[in-house]
Coordinates of C-alpha atoms in Angstrom, one line a residue:
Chain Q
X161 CA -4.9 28.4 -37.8
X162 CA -4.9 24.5 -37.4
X163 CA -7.5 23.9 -34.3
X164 CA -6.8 20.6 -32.0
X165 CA -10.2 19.8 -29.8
X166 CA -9.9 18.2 -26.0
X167 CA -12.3 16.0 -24.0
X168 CA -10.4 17.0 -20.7
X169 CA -11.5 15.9 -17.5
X170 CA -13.1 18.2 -14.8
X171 CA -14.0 18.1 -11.2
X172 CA -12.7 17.1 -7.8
X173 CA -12.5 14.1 -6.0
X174 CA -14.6 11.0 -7.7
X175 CA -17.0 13.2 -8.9
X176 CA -16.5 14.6 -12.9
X177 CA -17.0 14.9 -16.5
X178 CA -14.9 15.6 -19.8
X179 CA -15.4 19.1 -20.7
X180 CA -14.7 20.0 -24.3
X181 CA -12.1 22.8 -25.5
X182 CA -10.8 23.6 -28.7
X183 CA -7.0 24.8 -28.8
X184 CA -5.3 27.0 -31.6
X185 CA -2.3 24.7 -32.5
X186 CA 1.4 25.0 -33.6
X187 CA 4.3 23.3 -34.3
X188 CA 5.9 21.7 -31.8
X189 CA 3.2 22.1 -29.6
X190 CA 2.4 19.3 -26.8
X191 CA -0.4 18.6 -24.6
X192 CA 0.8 20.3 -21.6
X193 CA 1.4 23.9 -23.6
X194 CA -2.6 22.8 -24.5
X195 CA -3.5 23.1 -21.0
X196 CA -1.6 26.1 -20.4
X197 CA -3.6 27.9 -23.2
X198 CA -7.2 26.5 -21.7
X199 CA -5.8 27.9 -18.3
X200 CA -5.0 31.1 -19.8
X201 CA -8.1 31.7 -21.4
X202 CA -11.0 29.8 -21.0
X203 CA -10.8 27.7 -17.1
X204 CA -8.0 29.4 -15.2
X205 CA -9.0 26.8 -12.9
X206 CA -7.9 23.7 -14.4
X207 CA -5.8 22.3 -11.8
X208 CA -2.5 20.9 -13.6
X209 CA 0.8 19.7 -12.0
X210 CA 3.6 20.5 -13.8
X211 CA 6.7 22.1 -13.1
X212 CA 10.1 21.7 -15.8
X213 CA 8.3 21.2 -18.8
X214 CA 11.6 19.2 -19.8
X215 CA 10.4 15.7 -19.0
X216 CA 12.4 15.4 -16.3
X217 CA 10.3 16.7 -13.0
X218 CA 7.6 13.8 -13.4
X219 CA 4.7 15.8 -12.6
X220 CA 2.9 16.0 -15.1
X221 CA 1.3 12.7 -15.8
X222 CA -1.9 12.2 -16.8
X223 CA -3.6 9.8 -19.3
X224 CA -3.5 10.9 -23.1
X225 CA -6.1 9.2 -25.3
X226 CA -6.3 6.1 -22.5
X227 CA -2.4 6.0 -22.3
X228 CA -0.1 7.2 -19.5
X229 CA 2.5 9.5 -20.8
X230 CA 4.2 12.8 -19.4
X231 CA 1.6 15.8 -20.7
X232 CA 4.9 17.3 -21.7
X233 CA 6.7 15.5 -24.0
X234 CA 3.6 14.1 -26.0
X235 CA 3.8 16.3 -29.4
X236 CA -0.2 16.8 -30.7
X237 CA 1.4 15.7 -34.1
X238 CA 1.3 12.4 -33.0
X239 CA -2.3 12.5 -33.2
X240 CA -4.7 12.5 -35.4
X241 CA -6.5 16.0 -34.8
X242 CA -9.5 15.5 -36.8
X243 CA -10.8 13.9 -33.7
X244 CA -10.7 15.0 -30.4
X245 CA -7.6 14.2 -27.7
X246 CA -8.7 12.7 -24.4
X247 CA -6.5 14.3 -21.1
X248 CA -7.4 12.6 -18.2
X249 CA -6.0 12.2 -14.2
X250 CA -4.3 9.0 -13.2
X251 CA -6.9 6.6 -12.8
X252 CA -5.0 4.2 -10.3
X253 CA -4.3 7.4 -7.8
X254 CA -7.8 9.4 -6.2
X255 CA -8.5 12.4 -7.9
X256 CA -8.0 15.7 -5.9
X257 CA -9.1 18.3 -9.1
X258 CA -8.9 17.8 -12.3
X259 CA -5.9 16.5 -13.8
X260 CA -4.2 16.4 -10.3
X261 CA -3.9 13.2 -8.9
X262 CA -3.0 12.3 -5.0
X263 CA -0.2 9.7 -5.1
X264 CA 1.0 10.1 -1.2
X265 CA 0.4 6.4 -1.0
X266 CA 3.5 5.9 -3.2
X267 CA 5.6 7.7 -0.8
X268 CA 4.5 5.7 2.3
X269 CA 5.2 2.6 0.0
X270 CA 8.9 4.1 -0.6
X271 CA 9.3 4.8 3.2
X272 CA 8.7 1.1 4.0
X273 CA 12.5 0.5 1.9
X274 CA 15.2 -0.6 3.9
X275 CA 17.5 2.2 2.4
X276 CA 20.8 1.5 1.1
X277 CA 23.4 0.2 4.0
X278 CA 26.8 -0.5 3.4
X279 CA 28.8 -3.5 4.3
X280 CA 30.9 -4.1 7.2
X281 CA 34.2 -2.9 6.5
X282 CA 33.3 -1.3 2.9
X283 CA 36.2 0.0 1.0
X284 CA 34.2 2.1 -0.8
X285 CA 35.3 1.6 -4.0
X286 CA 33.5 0.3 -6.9
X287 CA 34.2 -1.3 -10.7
X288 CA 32.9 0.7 -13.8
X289 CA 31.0 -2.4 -14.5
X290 CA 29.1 -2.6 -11.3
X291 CA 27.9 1.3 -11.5
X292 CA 26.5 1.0 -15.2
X293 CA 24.0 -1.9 -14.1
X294 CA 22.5 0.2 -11.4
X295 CA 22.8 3.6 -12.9
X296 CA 19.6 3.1 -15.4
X297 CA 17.6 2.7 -12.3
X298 CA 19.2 6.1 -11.3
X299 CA 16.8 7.6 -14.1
X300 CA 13.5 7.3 -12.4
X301 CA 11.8 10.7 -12.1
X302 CA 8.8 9.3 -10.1
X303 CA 6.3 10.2 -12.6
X304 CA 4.6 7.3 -11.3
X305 CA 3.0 6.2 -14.9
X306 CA 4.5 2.9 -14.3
X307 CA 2.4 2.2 -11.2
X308 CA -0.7 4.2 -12.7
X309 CA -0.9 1.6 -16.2
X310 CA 0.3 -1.5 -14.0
X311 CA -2.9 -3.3 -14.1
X312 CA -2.4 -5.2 -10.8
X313 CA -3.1 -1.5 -8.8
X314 CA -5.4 -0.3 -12.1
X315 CA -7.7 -2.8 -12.1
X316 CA -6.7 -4.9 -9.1
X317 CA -6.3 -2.1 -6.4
X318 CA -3.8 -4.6 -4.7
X319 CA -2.3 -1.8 -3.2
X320 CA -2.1 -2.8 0.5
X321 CA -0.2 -5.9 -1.5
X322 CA 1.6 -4.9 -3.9
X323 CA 4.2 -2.0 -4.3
X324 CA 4.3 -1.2 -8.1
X325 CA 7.1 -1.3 -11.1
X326 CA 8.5 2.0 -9.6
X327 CA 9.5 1.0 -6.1
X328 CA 11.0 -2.5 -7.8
X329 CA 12.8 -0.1 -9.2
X330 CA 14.1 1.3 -6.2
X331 CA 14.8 -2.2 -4.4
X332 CA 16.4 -2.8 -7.7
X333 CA 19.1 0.0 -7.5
X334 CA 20.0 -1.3 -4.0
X335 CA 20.1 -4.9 -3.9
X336 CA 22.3 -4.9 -7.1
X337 CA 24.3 -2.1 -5.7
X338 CA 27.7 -3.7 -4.8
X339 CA 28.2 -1.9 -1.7
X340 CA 24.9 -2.6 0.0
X341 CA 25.3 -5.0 2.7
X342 CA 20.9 -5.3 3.5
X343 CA 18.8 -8.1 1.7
X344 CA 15.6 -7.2 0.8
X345 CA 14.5 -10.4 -0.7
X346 CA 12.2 -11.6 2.3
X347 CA 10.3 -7.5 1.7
X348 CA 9.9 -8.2 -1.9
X349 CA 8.1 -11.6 -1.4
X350 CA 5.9 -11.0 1.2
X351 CA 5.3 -7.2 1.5
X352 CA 5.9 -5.6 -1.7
X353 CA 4.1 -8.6 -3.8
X354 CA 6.2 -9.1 -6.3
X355 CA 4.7 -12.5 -6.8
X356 CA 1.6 -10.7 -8.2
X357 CA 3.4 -9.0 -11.4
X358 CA 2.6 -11.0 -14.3
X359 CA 5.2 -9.4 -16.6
X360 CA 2.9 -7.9 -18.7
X361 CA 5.6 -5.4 -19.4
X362 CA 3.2 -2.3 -19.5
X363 CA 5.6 -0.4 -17.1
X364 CA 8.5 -0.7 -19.4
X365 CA 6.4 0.6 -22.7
X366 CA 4.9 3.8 -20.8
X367 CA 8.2 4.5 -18.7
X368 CA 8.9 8.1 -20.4
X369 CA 12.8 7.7 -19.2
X370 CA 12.9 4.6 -21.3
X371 CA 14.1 1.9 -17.9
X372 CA 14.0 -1.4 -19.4
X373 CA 11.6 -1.7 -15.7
X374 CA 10.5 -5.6 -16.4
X375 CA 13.7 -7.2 -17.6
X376 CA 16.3 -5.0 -15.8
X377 CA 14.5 -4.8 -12.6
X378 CA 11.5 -7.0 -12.0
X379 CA 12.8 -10.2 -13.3
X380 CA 16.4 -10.0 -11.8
X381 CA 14.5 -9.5 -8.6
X382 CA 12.0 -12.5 -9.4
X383 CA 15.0 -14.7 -10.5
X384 CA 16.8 -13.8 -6.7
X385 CA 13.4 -14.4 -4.8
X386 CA 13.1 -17.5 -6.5
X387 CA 16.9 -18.2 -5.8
X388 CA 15.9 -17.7 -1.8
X389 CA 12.3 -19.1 -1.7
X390 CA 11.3 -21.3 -4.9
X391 CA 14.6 -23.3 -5.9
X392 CA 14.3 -26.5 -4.6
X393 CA 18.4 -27.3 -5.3
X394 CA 19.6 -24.1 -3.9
X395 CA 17.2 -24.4 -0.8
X396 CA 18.5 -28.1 -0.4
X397 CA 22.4 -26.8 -0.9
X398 CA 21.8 -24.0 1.8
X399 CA 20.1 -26.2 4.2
X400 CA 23.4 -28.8 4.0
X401 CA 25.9 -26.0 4.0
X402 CA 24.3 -23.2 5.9
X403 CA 25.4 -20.6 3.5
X404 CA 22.7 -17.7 3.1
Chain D
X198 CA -13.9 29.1 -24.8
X199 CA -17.0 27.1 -24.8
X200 CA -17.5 24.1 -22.3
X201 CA -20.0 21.4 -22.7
X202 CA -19.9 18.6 -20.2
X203 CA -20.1 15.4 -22.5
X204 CA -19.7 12.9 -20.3
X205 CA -20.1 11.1 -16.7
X206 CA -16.6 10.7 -14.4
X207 CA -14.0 8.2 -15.4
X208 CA -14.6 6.4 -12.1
X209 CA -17.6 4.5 -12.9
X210 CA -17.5 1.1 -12.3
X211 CA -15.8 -0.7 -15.3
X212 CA -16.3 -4.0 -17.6
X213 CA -13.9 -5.9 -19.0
X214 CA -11.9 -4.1 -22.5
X215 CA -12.8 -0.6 -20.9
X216 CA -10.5 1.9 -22.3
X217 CA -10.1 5.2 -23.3
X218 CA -7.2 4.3 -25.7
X219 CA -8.3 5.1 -29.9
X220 CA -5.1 3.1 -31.3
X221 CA -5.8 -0.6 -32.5
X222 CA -4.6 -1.5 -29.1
X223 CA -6.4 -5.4 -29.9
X224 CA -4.2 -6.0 -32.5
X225 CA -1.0 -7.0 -31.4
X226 CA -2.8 -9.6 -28.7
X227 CA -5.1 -10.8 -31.5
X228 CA -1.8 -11.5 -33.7
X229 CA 0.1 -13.3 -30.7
X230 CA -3.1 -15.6 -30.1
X231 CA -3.6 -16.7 -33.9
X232 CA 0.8 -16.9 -33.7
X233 CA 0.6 -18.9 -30.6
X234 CA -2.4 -20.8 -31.1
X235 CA -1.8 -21.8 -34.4
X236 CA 1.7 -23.5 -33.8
X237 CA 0.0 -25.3 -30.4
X238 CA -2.4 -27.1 -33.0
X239 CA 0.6 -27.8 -35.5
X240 CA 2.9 -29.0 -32.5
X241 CA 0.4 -31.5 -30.8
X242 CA -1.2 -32.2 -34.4
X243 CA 2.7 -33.3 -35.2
X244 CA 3.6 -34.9 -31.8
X245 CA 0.3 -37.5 -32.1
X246 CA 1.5 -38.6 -35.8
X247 CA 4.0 -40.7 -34.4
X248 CA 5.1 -41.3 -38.1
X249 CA 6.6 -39.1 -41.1
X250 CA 9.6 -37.9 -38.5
X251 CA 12.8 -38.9 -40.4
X252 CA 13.9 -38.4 -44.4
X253 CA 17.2 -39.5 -45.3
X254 CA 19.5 -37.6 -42.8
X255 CA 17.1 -35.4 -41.2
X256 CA 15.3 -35.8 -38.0
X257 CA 12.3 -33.4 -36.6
X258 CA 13.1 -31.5 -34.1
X259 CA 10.3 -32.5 -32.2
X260 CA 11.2 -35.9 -32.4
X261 CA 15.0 -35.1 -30.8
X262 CA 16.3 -37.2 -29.4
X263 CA 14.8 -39.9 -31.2
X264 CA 13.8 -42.1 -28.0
X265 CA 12.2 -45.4 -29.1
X266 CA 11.0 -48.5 -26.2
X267 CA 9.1 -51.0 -26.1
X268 CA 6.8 -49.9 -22.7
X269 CA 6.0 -46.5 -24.3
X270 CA 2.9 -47.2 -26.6
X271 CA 2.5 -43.4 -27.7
X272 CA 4.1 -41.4 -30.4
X273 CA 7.9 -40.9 -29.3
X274 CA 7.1 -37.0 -29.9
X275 CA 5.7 -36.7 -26.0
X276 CA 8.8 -38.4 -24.4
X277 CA 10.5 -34.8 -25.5
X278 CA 8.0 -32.0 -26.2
X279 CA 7.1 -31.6 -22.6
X280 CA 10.5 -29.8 -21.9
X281 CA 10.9 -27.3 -25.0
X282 CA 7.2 -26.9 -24.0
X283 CA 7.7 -26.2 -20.6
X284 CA 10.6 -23.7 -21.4
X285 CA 8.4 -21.8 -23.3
X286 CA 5.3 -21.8 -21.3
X287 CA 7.3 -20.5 -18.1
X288 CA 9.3 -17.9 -20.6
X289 CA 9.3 -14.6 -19.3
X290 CA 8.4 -14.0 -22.5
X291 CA 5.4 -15.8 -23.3
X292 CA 4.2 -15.4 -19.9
X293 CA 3.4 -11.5 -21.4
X294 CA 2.2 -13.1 -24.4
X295 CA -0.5 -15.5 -23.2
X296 CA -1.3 -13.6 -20.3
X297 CA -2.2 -10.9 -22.6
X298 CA -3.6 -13.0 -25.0
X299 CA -5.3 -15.2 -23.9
X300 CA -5.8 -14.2 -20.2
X301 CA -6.7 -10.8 -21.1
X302 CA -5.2 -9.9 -17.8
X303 CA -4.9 -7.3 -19.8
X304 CA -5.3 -7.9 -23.2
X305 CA -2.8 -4.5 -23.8
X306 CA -1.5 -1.7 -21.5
X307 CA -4.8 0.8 -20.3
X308 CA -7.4 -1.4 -20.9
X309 CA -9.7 -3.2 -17.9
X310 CA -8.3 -6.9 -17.6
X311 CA -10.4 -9.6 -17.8
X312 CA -10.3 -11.3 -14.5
X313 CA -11.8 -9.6 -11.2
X314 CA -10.1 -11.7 -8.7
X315 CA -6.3 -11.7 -9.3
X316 CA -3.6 -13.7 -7.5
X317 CA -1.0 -13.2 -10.0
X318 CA 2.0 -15.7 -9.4
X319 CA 1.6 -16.2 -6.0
X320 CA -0.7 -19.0 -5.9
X321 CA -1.4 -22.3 -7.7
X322 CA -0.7 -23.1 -10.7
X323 CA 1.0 -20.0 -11.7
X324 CA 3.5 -20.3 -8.7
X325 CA 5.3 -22.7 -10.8
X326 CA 6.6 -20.1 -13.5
X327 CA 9.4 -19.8 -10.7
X328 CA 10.9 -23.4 -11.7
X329 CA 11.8 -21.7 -15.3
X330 CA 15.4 -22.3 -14.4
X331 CA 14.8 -26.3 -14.1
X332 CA 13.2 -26.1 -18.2
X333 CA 16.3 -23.5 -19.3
X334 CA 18.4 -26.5 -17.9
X335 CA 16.0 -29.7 -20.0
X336 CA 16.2 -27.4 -23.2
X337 CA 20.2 -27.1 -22.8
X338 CA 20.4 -30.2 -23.0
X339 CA 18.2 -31.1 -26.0
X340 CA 20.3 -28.5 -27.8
X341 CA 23.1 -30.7 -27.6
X342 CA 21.0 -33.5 -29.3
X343 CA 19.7 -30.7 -31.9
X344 CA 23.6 -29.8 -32.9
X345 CA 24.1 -33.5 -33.2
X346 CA 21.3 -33.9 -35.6
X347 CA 22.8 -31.1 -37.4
X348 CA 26.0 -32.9 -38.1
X349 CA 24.2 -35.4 -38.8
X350 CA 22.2 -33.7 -41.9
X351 CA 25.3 -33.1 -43.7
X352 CA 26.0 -36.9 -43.9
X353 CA 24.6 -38.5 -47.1
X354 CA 25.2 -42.1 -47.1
X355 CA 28.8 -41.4 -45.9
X356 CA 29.3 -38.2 -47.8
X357 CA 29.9 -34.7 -47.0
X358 CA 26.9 -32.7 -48.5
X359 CA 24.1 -30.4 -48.3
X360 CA 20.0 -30.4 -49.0
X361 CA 18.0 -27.5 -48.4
X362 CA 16.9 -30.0 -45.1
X363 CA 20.2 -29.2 -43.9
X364 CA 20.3 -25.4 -43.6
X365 CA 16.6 -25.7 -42.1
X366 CA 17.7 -27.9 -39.2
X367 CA 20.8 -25.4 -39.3
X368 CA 18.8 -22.8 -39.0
X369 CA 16.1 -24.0 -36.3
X370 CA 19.2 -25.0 -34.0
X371 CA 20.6 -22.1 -34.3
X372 CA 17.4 -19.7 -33.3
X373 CA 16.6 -22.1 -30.7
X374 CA 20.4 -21.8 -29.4
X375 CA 19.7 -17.6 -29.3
X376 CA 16.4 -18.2 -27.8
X377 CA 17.9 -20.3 -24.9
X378 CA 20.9 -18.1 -24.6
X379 CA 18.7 -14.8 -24.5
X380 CA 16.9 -16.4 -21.5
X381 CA 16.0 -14.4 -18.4
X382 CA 17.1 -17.2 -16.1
X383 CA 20.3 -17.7 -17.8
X384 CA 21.3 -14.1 -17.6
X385 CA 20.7 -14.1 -13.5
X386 CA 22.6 -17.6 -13.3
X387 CA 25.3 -16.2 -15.1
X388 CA 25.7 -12.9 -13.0
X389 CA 22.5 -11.0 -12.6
X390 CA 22.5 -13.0 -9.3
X391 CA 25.7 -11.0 -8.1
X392 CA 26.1 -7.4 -7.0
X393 CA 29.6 -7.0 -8.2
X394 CA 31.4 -8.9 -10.7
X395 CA 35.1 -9.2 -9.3
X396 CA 36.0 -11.4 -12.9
X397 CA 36.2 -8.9 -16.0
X398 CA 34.9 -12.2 -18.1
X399 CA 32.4 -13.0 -16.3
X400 CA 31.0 -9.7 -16.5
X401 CA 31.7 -10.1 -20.5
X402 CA 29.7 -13.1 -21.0
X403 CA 26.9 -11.7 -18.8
X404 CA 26.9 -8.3 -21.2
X405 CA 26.7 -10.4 -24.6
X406 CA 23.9 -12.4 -22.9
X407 CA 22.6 -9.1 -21.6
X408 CA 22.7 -8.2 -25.5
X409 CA 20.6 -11.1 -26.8
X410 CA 18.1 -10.7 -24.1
X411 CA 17.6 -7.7 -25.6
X412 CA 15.9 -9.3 -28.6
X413 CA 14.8 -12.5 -26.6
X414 CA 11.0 -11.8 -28.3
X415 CA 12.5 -12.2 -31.5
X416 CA 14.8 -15.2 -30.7
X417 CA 11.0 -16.5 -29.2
X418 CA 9.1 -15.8 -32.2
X419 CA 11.6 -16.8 -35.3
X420 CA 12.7 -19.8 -33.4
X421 CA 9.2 -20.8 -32.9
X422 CA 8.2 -20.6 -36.3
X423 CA 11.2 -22.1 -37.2
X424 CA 11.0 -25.1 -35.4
X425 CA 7.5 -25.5 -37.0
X426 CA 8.5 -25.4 -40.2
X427 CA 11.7 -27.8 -39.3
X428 CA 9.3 -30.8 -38.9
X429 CA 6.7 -29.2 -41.5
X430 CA 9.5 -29.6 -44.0
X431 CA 10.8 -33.1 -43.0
X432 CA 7.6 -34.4 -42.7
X433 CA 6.8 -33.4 -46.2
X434 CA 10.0 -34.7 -48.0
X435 CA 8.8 -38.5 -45.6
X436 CA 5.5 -38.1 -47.1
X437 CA 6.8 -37.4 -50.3
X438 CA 5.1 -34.3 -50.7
X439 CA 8.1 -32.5 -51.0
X440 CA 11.9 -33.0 -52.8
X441 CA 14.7 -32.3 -50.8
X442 CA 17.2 -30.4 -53.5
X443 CA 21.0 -31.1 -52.7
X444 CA 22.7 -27.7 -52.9
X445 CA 26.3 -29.5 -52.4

């Protein structure tokens, strides 16, 4: 039987090391089903998150080879198995064992969103047209890849800063929802740092639920900040007729 | 299953091009840089000639409009360039292109940026990226000039006809056109600044420009070679390097 060798990483907190397995292989197999064997037979206490094994629960992220990607939709065919596969923890979140990241700060960042409030006197209805633009936002399942390969919280650490791809995402959804009455332009600029994204585009190529993040949500959202805070004409309009 | 620890914890301090990735991650930034750097050495190389701009009908795009007086002593090249260069440069395109490239911050996705202190676009000079809108508007403008030189290139000496010149000044106008059309700033001025579109053809036009956005790096990169080779290929039939064929 085809063998598949691992340099995965082991130990809690900052402390750790890659620890080499070799893994029996068949088709169809991904990287997560390779952790299940390890657990099952040689360290039934590697600590990995994962829960539908359908790509849609987000939990089990972790870096493949150096790249983000969900452990369970990344097929060991894609790899050439004459050398060993790399399985690694976030490296923008603190490790708590293993492969099992702590990424409570996201959550505090997503509490900070004004969450969505509709208009005075909303009729509740809504075009076709409207809906489709925000729905693809809809499709984030908080595997938090995005904000683990964005470099300004990988290499930067800019986290008190900046919020990450995922929660511009979020902000997204709601200030191009057509019944949301809240403007969240002011929280983008100053809190969540959106300044700071360089459009890079590394959140789009890892994002596993293909959201095109960078043009469909970060630059719309850099386009309206600089509609409220960098355009000199529009400034100068609003200031002569007082419309916000 | 045998265990042998290999190696010390990921969270060592890290250098610059640290990565765990095995794919030949360097080479697409490697491949925008020559791409890039080799048309910025064509381009000003072709703005300072100040000469070899015009054969017959045609006129170099970089020359467009053709702006000659008498208190400007350089080529007529930099009364123009600095607004197609300025759309580009502030491109939300190019901005992942250079920054990768040549700011290495990061040279691709996983791997330790160059740079340890990072303001991003919040701070001078990169805070101007937000004016993109002001260059969209400059290069709308020369576009007009390009069509018009267009026309132009099917007028030989008062007759309706056709040169291989023609259907590359054809061709450069229309990729720049895409390019400008498949801008980011043109598809927020054009509705991405609304949150509901009450006008079904409004919402229309912003889809097909949603569509050519879509491809905007390829409108970037064809149209920028193409616009290279526009004035490569006038400047050659001036010089005489080169014959221009009449197809009609």
């Amino acid at each position: 039987m085809e063998q598949a060798k691992f340099k995965v990483h082991r130990g809690e907190g900052s402390q750790g090391q890659d620890v080499d397995y070799t893994v029996p292989i068949e088709e169809g197999m991904v990287v997560l089903d390779a952790m299940h064997y390890i657990q099952k037979t040689a360290s039934p206490d590697l600590a990995v998150r994962w829960n539908c094994k359908a790509a849609k629960c987000g939990s089990c992220s972790a870096e493949v080879n150096g790249k983000p990607r969900l452990m369970c939709k990344t097929r060991l065919d894609d790899f050439n198995l004459s050398e060993p596969i790399t399985v690694r923890p976030m490296k923008s979140f603190p490790v708590i064992k293993d492969l099992a990241c702590d990424v409570k700060w996201n959550y505090e960042v997503n509490k900070k969103i004004k969450p969505f409030t509709p208009k005075d006197d909303t009729d509740w209805i809504m075009y076709q047209r409207d809906v489709d633009r925000v729905q693809e936002f809809r499709k984030c399942i908080e595997c938090f890849a995005c904000q683990n390969v964005c470099h300004v919280l990988r290499d930067h650490n800019l986290k008190p800063k900046f919020a990450g791809p995922r929660f511009f995402v979020r902000v997204a959804g709601l200030e191009m929802h057509p019944l949301d009455g809240e403007n969240r332009l002011e929280e983008l600029r100053n809190d969540m740092g959106i300044g700071f994204c360089n459009i890079t585009k590394c959140c789009t190529e890892v994002c596993p639920e293909d959201i095109h993040i960078t043009d469909n949500a970060i630059i719309p959202m850099k386009e309206r900040v600089v509609d409220k805070y960098y355009d000199p004409l529009k400034m100068l309009l609003r200031s002569l007729f007082g419309k916000k | 299953m045998a265990t042998e620890v290999i190696e010390k914890s990921q969270n060592n301090a890290e250098s610059f091009g640290q990565t765990q990735r095995k794919d030949l991650w360097w080479l697409e930034p490697l491949l925008y840089a020559i791409g890039l750097g080799f048309f910025i050495i064509y381009a000003t190389w072709a703005a300072f000639q100040g000469k070899h701009y015009e054969y017959g009908p045609y006129l170099s795009p970089f020359y467009s409009p053709l702006i000659i007086v008498d208190w400007w002593h350089f080529s007529p090249a930099f009364l123009i360039l600095w607004i197609p260069a300025g759309f580009r440069m502030t491109c939300y395109y190019y901005r992942k292109a250079y920054y990768r490239s040549y700011f290495l911050g990061p040279p691709a996705c996983g791997v330790r940026s160059l740079s340890k202190s990072y303001t991003g676009e919040t701070a001078f000079p990169l805070i101007f990226q937000n004016i993109h809108r002001y260059f969209l508007i400059g290069a709308s403008v020369l576009l007009f000039f390009l069509w018009n030189d267009v026309i132009k290139a099917f007028n030989f000496n008062g007759e309706f006809g056709v040169g291989v010149g023609t259907v590359v000044l054809f061709a450069n106008t229309f990729l720049l056109t895409m390019y400008s059309l498949s801008c980011h700033s043109l598809r927020h001025l054009i509705g991405g600044c609304k949150d509901s579109f009450k006008c079904g053809y409004q919402h229309k036009v912003y889809e097909k420009i949603s569509c050519a956005n879509e491809h905007h790096m390829f409108w970037a990169w064809t149209s920028l070679f193409m616009v290279g080779f526009a004035d490569l290929y006038v400047r050659l039939c001036a010089m005489g390097v080169w014959t221009d064929m009449r197809l009609i």
